[in-house]
Structure formats: C-alpha cells, structure tokens
Amino acid sequence: MNVYHTCIRSYTWKTTRPFHPQEDANKPKKRTFRTFHYRGVELDKLLDLSQDELIKLFSARQRRKFQRGISKKAKSLLKKLRKAKKECEVGEKPKPVPTHLRNMTIIPEMVGSIVAVHNGKQYTNVEIKPEMIGYYLGEFSITYKHTRHGKPGIGATHSSRFIPLK
C-alpha cells in the first residue's frame, strides 16, 4: 500500500492514503465497550474484594465511616437490595427499595439496584451505576427545587407601576 505525504504550510506534515472501498467493506466493524474502573480496579474484581481491601480504595471520609462500623439500618438496606435483586427476573430491573439513608456510601454490591432515596418530601428513584461507587445516596436525590427566574410580573419594577392593569 502506498502512503503519500503532503506538506501543509511547510511545517505540518499530513499522511494520507488512497481510499479503497473493497478494503473497508471486508473488515468487520469492531466495537469494544469501555470497561469501568474504580481507582484502577475493574468492577468484577471490586465485587470479589473483601471489605477491608475495598475500604482502602475509598476516600478518607468513607474510610473513616466504614472503620467506625456499619449501622443496622445500612445492613438492612443492603439485605433488602440483595433480596430485590434475587426476586427480579433476568433482564428486568429490580423493585425500588425505599430508604431515608442519604448518608449511605454506594458500594460495588449495590450496582444494578434501584434505591428510592427520600429527599424530605418524596422518594426519588436512583438506579445505581458503577460510576456512582464511593458517592453518597443523598447526592443523587436533590432536596430543593431548582429556581427558574422568569420574566418579572406587573409591579416588579418602578416603571411598571404606572402601566394600567388589564
């Protein structure tokens, strides 16, 4: 195969090759999916790690929390998530598990589950994905309503006081 070099503006070299449609048609298109890594460890290996090895990968705040012990409420949440995963059929999403534990750290065991996190008024369904490992559940259930500043109404400015009401 011949490769042609062309000079663009005398300082940038661009390598081109002639286009052959037969070559591209014969090659099967390869699609590789990106595997998830948490701090250099693949998701499959994260699930196999012991709790002590997993804690070493977390940030300082999460390490401190796990070293002080996991609460009964957190243990019961994990138990309910395991049960919901077992009960669902293959290819279906599990039922959401409601919780008030906004300070629960997301661990690899929870990936694939759906947690209904309370935001103070209602429950927000959060589907746990691998990218969420190490974050708190509360970070995915916002407790306030985002303000949207629209147009001002009548009487909002000094000049609009003299406009007659319709």
Tab-separated table of C-alpha atoms in Angstrom:
chain	number	residue	atom	x	y	z
A	1	MET	CA	0.000	0.000	0.000
A	2	ASN	CA	1.399	3.388	-0.970
A	3	VAL	CA	1.399	6.216	1.517
A	4	TYR	CA	1.561	9.793	0.285
A	5	HIS	CA	2.963	12.644	2.353
A	6	THR	CA	1.710	16.154	1.750
A	7	CYS	CA	3.099	19.313	3.241
A	8	ILE	CA	0.634	21.848	4.601
A	9	ARG	CA	2.049	25.354	5.154
A	10	SER	CA	5.580	23.921	5.105
A	11	TYR	CA	5.621	22.975	8.804
A	12	THR	CA	2.797	20.460	9.282
A	13	TRP	CA	3.006	17.054	7.640
A	14	LYS	CA	-0.166	15.158	6.881
A	15	THR	CA	-0.119	11.463	5.973
A	16	THR	CA	-2.817	10.297	3.561
A	17	ARG	CA	-3.512	7.037	1.789
A	18	PRO	CA	-5.682	6.299	-1.208
A	19	PHE	CA	-9.239	5.167	-0.449
A	20	HIS	CA	-10.127	1.601	-1.461
A	21	PRO	CA	-13.810	0.724	-0.841
A	22	GLN	CA	-13.133	-3.035	-1.048
A	23	GLU	CA	-10.735	-2.911	1.923
A	24	ASP	CA	-13.230	-1.176	4.195
A	25	ALA	CA	-16.114	-3.464	3.161
A	26	ASN	CA	-14.158	-6.617	4.020
A	27	LYS	CA	-13.218	-5.526	7.551
A	28	PRO	CA	-15.824	-6.242	10.219
A	29	LYS	CA	-16.602	-3.240	12.380
A	30	LYS	CA	-15.201	-3.737	15.842
A	31	ARG	CA	-16.977	-2.168	18.782
A	32	THR	CA	-15.312	-2.533	22.119
A	33	PHE	CA	-17.161	-1.325	25.157
A	34	ARG	CA	-15.227	0.583	27.763
A	35	THR	CA	-14.880	-1.394	30.987
A	36	PHE	CA	-15.449	0.514	34.196
A	37	HIS	CA	-12.502	1.008	36.545
A	38	TYR	CA	-12.710	2.422	40.076
A	39	ARG	CA	-9.293	3.659	41.175
A	40	GLY	CA	-7.611	1.256	38.737
A	41	VAL	CA	-9.658	-1.828	39.673
A	42	GLU	CA	-12.259	-3.372	37.338
A	43	LEU	CA	-15.866	-3.787	38.512
A	44	ASP	CA	-15.691	-7.614	38.515
A	45	LYS	CA	-12.631	-7.530	40.761
A	46	LEU	CA	-14.266	-4.903	43.017
A	47	LEU	CA	-17.079	-7.352	43.763
A	48	ASP	CA	-14.537	-10.021	44.765
A	49	LEU	CA	-12.619	-7.738	47.160
A	50	SER	CA	-13.053	-8.125	50.907
A	51	GLN	CA	-14.451	-5.210	52.886
A	52	ASP	CA	-11.001	-4.221	54.204
A	53	GLU	CA	-9.487	-4.161	50.706
A	54	LEU	CA	-12.454	-2.164	49.397
A	55	ILE	CA	-12.179	0.396	52.199
A	56	LYS	CA	-8.572	1.109	51.200
A	57	LEU	CA	-9.804	2.291	47.780
A	58	PHE	CA	-12.318	4.789	49.199
A	59	SER	CA	-11.562	8.396	50.106
A	60	ALA	CA	-10.778	9.391	53.703
A	61	ARG	CA	-14.349	10.311	54.687
A	62	GLN	CA	-15.753	6.973	53.526
A	63	ARG	CA	-12.828	5.033	55.044
A	64	ARG	CA	-13.464	6.647	58.426
A	65	LYS	CA	-17.171	5.835	58.238
A	66	PHE	CA	-16.593	2.139	57.429
A	67	GLN	CA	-13.848	1.777	60.049
A	68	ARG	CA	-16.247	3.037	62.718
A	69	GLY	CA	-18.715	0.317	61.730
A	70	ILE	CA	-21.771	-0.105	59.530
A	71	SER	CA	-25.101	0.721	61.190
A	72	LYS	CA	-28.018	-1.718	61.482
A	73	LYS	CA	-30.054	0.432	59.103
A	74	ALA	CA	-27.328	0.245	56.440
A	75	LYS	CA	-27.059	-3.529	56.864
A	76	SER	CA	-30.825	-3.918	56.494
A	77	LEU	CA	-30.769	-1.737	53.346
A	78	LEU	CA	-28.089	-3.987	51.799
A	79	LYS	CA	-30.131	-7.056	52.778
A	80	LYS	CA	-33.263	-5.601	51.109
A	81	LEU	CA	-31.273	-4.730	47.967
A	82	ARG	CA	-29.943	-8.302	47.743
A	83	LYS	CA	-33.486	-9.654	48.157
A	84	ALA	CA	-34.884	-7.318	45.469
A	85	LYS	CA	-32.136	-8.413	43.038
A	86	LYS	CA	-32.873	-12.108	43.703
A	87	GLU	CA	-36.623	-11.714	43.176
A	88	CYS	CA	-36.387	-9.928	39.821
A	89	GLU	CA	-36.212	-11.937	36.611
A	90	VAL	CA	-33.191	-11.947	34.310
A	91	GLY	CA	-33.111	-8.836	32.122
A	92	GLU	CA	-35.558	-6.888	34.318
A	93	LYS	CA	-34.864	-4.117	36.771
A	94	PRO	CA	-35.402	-4.864	40.465
A	95	LYS	CA	-38.103	-3.139	42.509
A	96	PRO	CA	-37.026	0.122	44.170
A	97	VAL	CA	-36.122	-0.159	47.845
A	98	PRO	CA	-37.226	2.949	49.791
A	99	THR	CA	-34.783	4.438	52.298
A	100	HIS	CA	-34.061	7.542	54.343
A	101	LEU	CA	-30.334	6.715	54.476
A	102	ARG	CA	-28.974	9.633	52.456
A	103	ASN	CA	-25.556	9.209	54.095
A	104	MET	CA	-25.082	5.618	52.870
A	105	THR	CA	-21.966	5.199	50.729
A	106	ILE	CA	-22.570	3.402	47.438
A	107	ILE	CA	-20.555	0.177	47.318
A	108	PRO	CA	-19.991	-2.207	44.356
A	109	GLU	CA	-22.536	-4.706	45.712
A	110	MET	CA	-25.301	-2.122	45.164
A	111	VAL	CA	-24.601	-1.684	41.415
A	112	GLY	CA	-27.652	-2.569	39.326
A	113	SER	CA	-30.124	-1.962	42.162
A	114	ILE	CA	-32.756	0.761	42.343
A	115	VAL	CA	-32.956	2.738	45.578
A	116	ALA	CA	-35.795	5.151	46.358
A	117	VAL	CA	-33.996	7.882	48.327
A	118	HIS	CA	-36.102	10.233	50.459
A	119	ASN	CA	-35.441	13.921	49.827
A	120	GLY	CA	-37.528	15.293	52.696
A	121	LYS	CA	-40.800	15.345	50.786
A	122	GLN	CA	-40.898	12.318	48.492
A	123	TYR	CA	-38.829	9.387	47.268
A	124	THR	CA	-36.578	9.759	44.236
A	125	ASN	CA	-35.723	6.574	42.328
A	126	VAL	CA	-31.964	6.250	41.834
A	127	GLU	CA	-30.597	3.484	39.613
A	128	ILE	CA	-27.153	2.606	40.951
A	129	LYS	CA	-24.483	2.596	38.222
A	130	PRO	CA	-20.769	1.742	38.508
A	131	GLU	CA	-19.777	5.422	38.174
A	132	MET	CA	-21.606	6.163	41.454
A	133	ILE	CA	-19.341	3.980	43.632
A	134	GLY	CA	-17.894	5.963	46.530
A	135	TYR	CA	-20.584	8.669	46.459
A	136	TYR	CA	-23.433	9.104	48.962
A	137	LEU	CA	-27.034	8.199	48.066
A	138	GLY	CA	-28.140	11.713	49.019
A	139	GLU	CA	-26.047	13.243	46.241
A	140	PHE	CA	-28.452	11.791	43.674
A	141	SER	CA	-31.684	12.957	45.344
A	142	ILE	CA	-31.789	16.761	45.448
A	143	THR	CA	-33.582	18.224	48.479
A	144	TYR	CA	-34.502	21.554	46.919
A	145	LYS	CA	-36.266	22.717	43.793
A	146	HIS	CA	-34.027	24.495	41.313
A	147	THR	CA	-35.100	28.140	40.915
A	148	ARG	CA	-36.039	29.275	37.434
A	149	HIS	CA	-36.099	33.046	37.219
A	150	GLY	CA	-38.693	34.059	34.654
A	151	LYS	CA	-39.919	37.425	33.450
A	152	PRO	CA	-40.924	39.907	36.169
A	153	GLY	CA	-44.641	40.494	36.669
A	154	ILE	CA	-46.586	43.738	36.931
A	155	GLY	CA	-45.344	45.920	39.779
A	156	ALA	CA	-41.944	44.269	39.917
A	157	THR	CA	-40.136	47.435	38.768
A	158	HIS	CA	-40.711	51.148	39.397
A	159	SER	CA	-41.590	51.884	35.783
A	160	SER	CA	-44.290	49.219	35.640
A	161	ARG	CA	-46.302	50.855	38.460
A	162	PHE	CA	-47.925	53.265	36.015
A	163	ILE	CA	-48.988	50.631	33.488
A	164	PRO	CA	-52.749	50.049	33.827
A	165	LEU	CA	-53.822	46.563	34.903
A	166	LYS	CA	-55.762	44.706	32.211
